[in-house]
Tab-separated table of C-alpha atoms in Angstrom:
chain	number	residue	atom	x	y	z
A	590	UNK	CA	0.000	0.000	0.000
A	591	UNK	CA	1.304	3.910	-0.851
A	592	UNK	CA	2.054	6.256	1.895
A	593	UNK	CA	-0.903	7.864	0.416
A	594	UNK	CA	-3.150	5.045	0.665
A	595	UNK	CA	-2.132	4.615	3.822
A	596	UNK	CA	-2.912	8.253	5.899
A	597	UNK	CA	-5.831	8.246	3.635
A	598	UNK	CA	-6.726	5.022	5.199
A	599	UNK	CA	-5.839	6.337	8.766
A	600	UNK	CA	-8.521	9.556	8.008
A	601	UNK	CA	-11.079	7.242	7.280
A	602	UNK	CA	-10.456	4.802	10.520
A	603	UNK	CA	-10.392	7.693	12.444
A	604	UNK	CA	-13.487	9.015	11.369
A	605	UNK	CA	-14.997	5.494	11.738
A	606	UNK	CA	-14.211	5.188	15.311
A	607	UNK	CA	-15.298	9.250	15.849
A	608	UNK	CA	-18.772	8.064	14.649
A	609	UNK	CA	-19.002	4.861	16.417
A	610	UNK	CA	-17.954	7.011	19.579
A	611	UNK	CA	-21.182	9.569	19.152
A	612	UNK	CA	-23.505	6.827	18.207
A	613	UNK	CA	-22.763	5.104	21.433
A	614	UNK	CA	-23.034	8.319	23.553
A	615	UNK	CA	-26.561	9.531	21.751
A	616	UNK	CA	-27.629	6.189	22.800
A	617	UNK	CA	-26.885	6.391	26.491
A	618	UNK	CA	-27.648	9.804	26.687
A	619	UNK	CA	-30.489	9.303	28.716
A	620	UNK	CA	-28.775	6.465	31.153
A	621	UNK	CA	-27.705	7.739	34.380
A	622	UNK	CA	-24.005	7.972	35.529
A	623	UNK	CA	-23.114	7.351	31.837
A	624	UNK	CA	-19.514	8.387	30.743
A	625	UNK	CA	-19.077	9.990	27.272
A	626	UNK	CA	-16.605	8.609	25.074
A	627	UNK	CA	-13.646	10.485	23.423
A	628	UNK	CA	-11.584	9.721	20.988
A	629	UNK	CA	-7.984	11.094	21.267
A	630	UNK	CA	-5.862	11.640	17.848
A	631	UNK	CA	-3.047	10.344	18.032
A	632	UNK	CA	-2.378	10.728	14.501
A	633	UNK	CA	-1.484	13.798	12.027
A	634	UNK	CA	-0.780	13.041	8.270
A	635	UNK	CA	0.963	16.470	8.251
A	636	UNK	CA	3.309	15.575	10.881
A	637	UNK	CA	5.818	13.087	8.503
A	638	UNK	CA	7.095	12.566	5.635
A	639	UNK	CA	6.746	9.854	2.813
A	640	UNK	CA	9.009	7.814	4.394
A	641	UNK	CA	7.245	7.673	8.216
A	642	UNK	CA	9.683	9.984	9.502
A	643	UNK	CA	8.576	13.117	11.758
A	644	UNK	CA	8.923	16.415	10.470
A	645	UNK	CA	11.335	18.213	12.271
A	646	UNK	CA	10.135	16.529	15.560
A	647	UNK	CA	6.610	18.155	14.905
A	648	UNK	CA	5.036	14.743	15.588
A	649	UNK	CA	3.857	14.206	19.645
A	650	UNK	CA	5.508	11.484	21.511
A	651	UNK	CA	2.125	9.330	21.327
A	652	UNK	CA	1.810	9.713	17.507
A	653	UNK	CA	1.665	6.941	15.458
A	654	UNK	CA	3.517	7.048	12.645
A	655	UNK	CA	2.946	5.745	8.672
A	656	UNK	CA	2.936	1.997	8.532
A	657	UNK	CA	0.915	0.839	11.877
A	658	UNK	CA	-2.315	-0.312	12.056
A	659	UNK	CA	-4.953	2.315	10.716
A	660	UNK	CA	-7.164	0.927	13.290
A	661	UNK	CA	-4.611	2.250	16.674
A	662	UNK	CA	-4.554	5.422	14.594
A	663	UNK	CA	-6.868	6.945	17.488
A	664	UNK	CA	-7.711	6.026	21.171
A	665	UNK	CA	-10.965	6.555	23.003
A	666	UNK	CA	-11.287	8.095	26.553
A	667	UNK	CA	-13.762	8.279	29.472
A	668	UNK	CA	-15.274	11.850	30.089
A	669	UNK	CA	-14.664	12.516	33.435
A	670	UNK	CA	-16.319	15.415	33.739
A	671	UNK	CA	-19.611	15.617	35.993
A	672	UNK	CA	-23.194	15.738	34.684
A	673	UNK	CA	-25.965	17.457	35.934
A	674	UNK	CA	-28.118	15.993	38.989
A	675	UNK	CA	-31.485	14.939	38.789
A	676	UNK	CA	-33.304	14.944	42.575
A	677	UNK	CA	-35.594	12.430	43.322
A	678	UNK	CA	-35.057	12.133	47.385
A	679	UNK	CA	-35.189	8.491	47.277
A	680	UNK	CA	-32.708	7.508	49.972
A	681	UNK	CA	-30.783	5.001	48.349
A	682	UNK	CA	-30.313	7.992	45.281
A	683	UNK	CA	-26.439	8.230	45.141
A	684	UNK	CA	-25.106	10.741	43.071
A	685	UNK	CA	-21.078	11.775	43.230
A	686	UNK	CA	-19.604	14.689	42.042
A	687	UNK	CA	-16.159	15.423	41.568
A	688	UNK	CA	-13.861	12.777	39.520
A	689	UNK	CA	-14.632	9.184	40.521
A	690	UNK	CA	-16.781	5.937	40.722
A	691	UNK	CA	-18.417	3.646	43.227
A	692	UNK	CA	-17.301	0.413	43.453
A	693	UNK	CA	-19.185	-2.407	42.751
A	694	UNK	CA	-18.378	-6.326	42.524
A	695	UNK	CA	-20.132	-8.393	39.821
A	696	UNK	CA	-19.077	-12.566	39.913
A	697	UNK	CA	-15.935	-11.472	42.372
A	698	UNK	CA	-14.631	-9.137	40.416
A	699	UNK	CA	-14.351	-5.278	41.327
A	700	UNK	CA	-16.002	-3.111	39.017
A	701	UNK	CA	-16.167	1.490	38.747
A	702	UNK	CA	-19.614	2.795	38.346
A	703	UNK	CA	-21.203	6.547	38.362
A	704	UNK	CA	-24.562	5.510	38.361
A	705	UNK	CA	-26.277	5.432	41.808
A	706	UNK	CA	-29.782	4.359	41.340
A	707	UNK	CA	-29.046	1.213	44.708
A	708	UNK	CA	-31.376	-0.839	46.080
A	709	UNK	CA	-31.581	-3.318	49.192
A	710	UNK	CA	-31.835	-7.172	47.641
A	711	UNK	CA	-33.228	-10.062	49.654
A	712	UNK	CA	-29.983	-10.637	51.146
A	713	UNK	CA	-29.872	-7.332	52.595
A	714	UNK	CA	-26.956	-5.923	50.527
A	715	UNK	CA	-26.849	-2.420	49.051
A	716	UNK	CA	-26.676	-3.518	45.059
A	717	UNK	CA	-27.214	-1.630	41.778
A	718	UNK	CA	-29.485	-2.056	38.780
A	719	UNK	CA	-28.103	-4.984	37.823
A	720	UNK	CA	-27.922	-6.522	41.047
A	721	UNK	CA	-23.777	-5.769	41.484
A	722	UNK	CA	-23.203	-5.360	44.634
A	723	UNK	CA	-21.839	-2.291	46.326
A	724	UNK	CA	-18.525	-2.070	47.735
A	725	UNK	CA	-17.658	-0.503	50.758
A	726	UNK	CA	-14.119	0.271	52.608
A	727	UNK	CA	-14.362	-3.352	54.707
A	728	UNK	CA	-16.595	-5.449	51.547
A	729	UNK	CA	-20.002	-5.608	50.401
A	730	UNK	CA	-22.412	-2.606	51.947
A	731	UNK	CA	-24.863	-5.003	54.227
A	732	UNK	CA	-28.154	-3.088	55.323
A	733	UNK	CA	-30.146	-6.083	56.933
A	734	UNK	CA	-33.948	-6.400	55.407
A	735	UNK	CA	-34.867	-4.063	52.847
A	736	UNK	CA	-36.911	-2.313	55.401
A	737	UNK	CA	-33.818	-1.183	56.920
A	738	UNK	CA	-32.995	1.779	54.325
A	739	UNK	CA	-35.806	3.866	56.184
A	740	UNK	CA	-34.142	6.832	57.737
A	741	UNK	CA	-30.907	5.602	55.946
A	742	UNK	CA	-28.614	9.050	55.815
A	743	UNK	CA	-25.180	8.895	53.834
A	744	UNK	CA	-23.042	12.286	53.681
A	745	UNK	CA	-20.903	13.765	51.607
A	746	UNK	CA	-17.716	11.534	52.870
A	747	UNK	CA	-19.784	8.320	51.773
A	748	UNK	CA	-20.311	7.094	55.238
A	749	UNK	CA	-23.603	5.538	55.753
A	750	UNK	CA	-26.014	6.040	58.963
A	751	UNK	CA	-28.964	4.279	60.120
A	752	UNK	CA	-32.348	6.209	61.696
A	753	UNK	CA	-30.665	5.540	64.966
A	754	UNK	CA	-27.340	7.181	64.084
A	755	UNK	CA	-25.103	3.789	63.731
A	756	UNK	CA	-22.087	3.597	61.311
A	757	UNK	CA	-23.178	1.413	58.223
A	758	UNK	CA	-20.156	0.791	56.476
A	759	UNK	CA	-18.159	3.805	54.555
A	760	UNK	CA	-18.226	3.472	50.619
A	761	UNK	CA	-14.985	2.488	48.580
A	762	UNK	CA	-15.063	5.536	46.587
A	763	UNK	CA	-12.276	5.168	43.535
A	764	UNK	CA	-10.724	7.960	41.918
A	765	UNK	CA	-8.729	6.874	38.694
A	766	UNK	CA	-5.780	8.718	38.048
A	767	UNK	CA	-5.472	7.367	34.111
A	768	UNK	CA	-8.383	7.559	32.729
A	769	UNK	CA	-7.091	6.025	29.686
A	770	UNK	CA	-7.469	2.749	31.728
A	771	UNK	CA	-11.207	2.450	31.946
A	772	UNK	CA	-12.705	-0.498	29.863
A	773	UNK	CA	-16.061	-0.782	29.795
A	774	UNK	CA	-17.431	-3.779	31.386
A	775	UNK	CA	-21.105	-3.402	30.743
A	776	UNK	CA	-24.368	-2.214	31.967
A	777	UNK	CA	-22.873	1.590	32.715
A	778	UNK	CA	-19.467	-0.131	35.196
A	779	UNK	CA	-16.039	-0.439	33.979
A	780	UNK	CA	-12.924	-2.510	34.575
A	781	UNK	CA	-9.809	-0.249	35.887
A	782	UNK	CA	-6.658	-1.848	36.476
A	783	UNK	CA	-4.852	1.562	36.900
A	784	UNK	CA	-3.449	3.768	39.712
A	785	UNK	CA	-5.883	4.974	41.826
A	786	UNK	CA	-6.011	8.989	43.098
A	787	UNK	CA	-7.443	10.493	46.304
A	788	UNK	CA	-10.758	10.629	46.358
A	789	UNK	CA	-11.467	14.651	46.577
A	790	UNK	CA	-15.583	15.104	45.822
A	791	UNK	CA	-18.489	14.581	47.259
A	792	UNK	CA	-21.987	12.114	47.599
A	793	UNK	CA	-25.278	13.359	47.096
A	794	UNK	CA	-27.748	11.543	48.578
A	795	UNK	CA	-31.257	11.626	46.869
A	796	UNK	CA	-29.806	12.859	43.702
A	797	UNK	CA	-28.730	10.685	40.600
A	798	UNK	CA	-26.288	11.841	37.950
A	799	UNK	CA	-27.670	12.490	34.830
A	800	UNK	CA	-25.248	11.261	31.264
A	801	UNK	CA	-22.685	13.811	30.809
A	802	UNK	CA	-23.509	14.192	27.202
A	803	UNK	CA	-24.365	17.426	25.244
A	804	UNK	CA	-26.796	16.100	22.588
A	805	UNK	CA	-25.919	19.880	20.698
A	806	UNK	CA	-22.263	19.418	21.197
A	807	UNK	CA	-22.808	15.427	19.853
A	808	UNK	CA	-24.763	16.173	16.729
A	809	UNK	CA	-21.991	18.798	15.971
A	810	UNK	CA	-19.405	16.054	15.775
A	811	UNK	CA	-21.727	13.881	13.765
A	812	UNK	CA	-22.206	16.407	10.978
A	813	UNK	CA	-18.420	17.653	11.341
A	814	UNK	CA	-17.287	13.712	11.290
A	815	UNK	CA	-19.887	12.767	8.467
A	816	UNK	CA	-18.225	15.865	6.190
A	817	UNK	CA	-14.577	14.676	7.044
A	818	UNK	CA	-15.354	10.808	6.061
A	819	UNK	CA	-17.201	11.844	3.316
A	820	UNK	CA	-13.806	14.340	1.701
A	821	UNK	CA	-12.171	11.410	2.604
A	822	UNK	CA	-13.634	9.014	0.380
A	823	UNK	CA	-13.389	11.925	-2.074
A	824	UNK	CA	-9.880	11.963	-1.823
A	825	UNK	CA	-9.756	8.193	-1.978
A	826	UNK	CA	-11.654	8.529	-6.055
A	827	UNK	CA	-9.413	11.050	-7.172
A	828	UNK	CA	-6.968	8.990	-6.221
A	829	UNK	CA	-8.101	6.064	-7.723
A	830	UNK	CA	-8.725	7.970	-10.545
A	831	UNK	CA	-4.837	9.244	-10.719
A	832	UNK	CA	-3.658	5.913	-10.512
A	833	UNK	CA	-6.335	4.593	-13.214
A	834	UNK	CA	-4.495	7.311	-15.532
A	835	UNK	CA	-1.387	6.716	-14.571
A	836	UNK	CA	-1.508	2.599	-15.234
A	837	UNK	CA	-3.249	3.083	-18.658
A	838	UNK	CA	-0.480	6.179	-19.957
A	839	UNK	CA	2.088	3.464	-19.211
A	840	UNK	CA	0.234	0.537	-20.966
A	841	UNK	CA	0.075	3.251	-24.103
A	842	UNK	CA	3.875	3.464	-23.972
């Protein structure tokens, strides 16, 4: 494949995996605690030569250069940033704000989530959703009977309180320092295997955190992404096109 062929074919991965990214935020933008997606360039065309090569050391230390796989072109990233809170003052309404995740544990393995929408199973554990169960400093966040979340208070530390004023269990709050990390895992929790930070916001209690996607800012990236891909494949006939010429002046020679 030409050097040409190739960046083209880097444009049009990119692109690709920019449109894959919005689809999948549009479609959670209504599921609480959801994380937008990113994708991070790590590619510039105009940053090497023919040959690979940076241009006078123009080209970032993450760049990839001519020749790898179109597909690692880009990289996608968790938005950390906070959405807005919904209040529904149901008790067992978690919402966080500042950079972090509950923890959750789903077939023994320790999972990050934003979304706070718990409930008391017939075990008496504090779970999600999805039934994961939620994590706190010393292990799973036991309540007793589901009756026992009346008068439940939790403040902003994560510390839980019964009507009677008894310590609960604290909540394993997780702060991930590399975002980068994150993996999705599934219903709206992800797999981090990173470095963790200090913990430095807060828990709202009857609250839950909406998606922190703009559906304005998203539909601007579709059109902007759909106009790219589409010069892109533009490029692509001309070039095709060049070459066709090219191939058929020789064959007349």
């Amino acid at each position: 494949m030409s050097d040409t062929l190739q960046a083209v074919a880097r444009a049009l991965a990119a692109d690709v995996q920019q449109l894959s990214a919005v689809g999948h935020n549009v479609a959670n933008i209504n599921t609480p605690g959801y994380r937008g997606v990113r994708v991070q360039p790590g590619f510039d065309p105009a940053n090497f030569d023919a040959a690979g090569a940076a241009r006078n050391g123009s080209a970032p230390a993450d760049a990839t250069p001519l020749g790898a796989d179109p597909l690692a072109a880009d990289r996608t990233r968790i938005d950390q940033r906070d959405g807005t809170l919904m209040q529904t003052a149901r008790s067992l309404d978690l919402a966080l704000q500042g950079e972090g995740f509950f923890a959750v544990e789903r077939a023994g393995r320790s999972l990050l989530t934003r979304s706070g929408a718990f409930r008391v199973d017939a075990d008496g554990a504090l779970v999600n959703a999805v039934g994961d169960r939620v994590l706190g400093e010393s292990g799973p966040i036991l309540l007793g009977e589901p009756g026992a979340a009346a008068g439940l208070r939790v403040d902003a530390n994560g510390e839980l309180w019964s009507a009677d004023r008894r310590s609960l269990g604290r909540l394993e709050l997780v702060a991930a320092a590399d975002a980068a990390a994150l993996r999705p895992a599934g219903d709206g929790a992800y797999a981090y295997e990173g470095e963790r930070g200090e913990w430095r916001g807060r828990v709202v209690q009857g609250a839950l955190e909406s998606a922190n996607v703009d559906a304005a800012a998203e539909t601007l990236r579709l059109i902007e992404t759909t106009r790219h891909a589409e010069s892109v494949q533009r490029a692509i006939s001309i070039y095709d096109k060049a070459m066709d010429a090219g191939i058929n002046r020789i064959g007349d020679n």
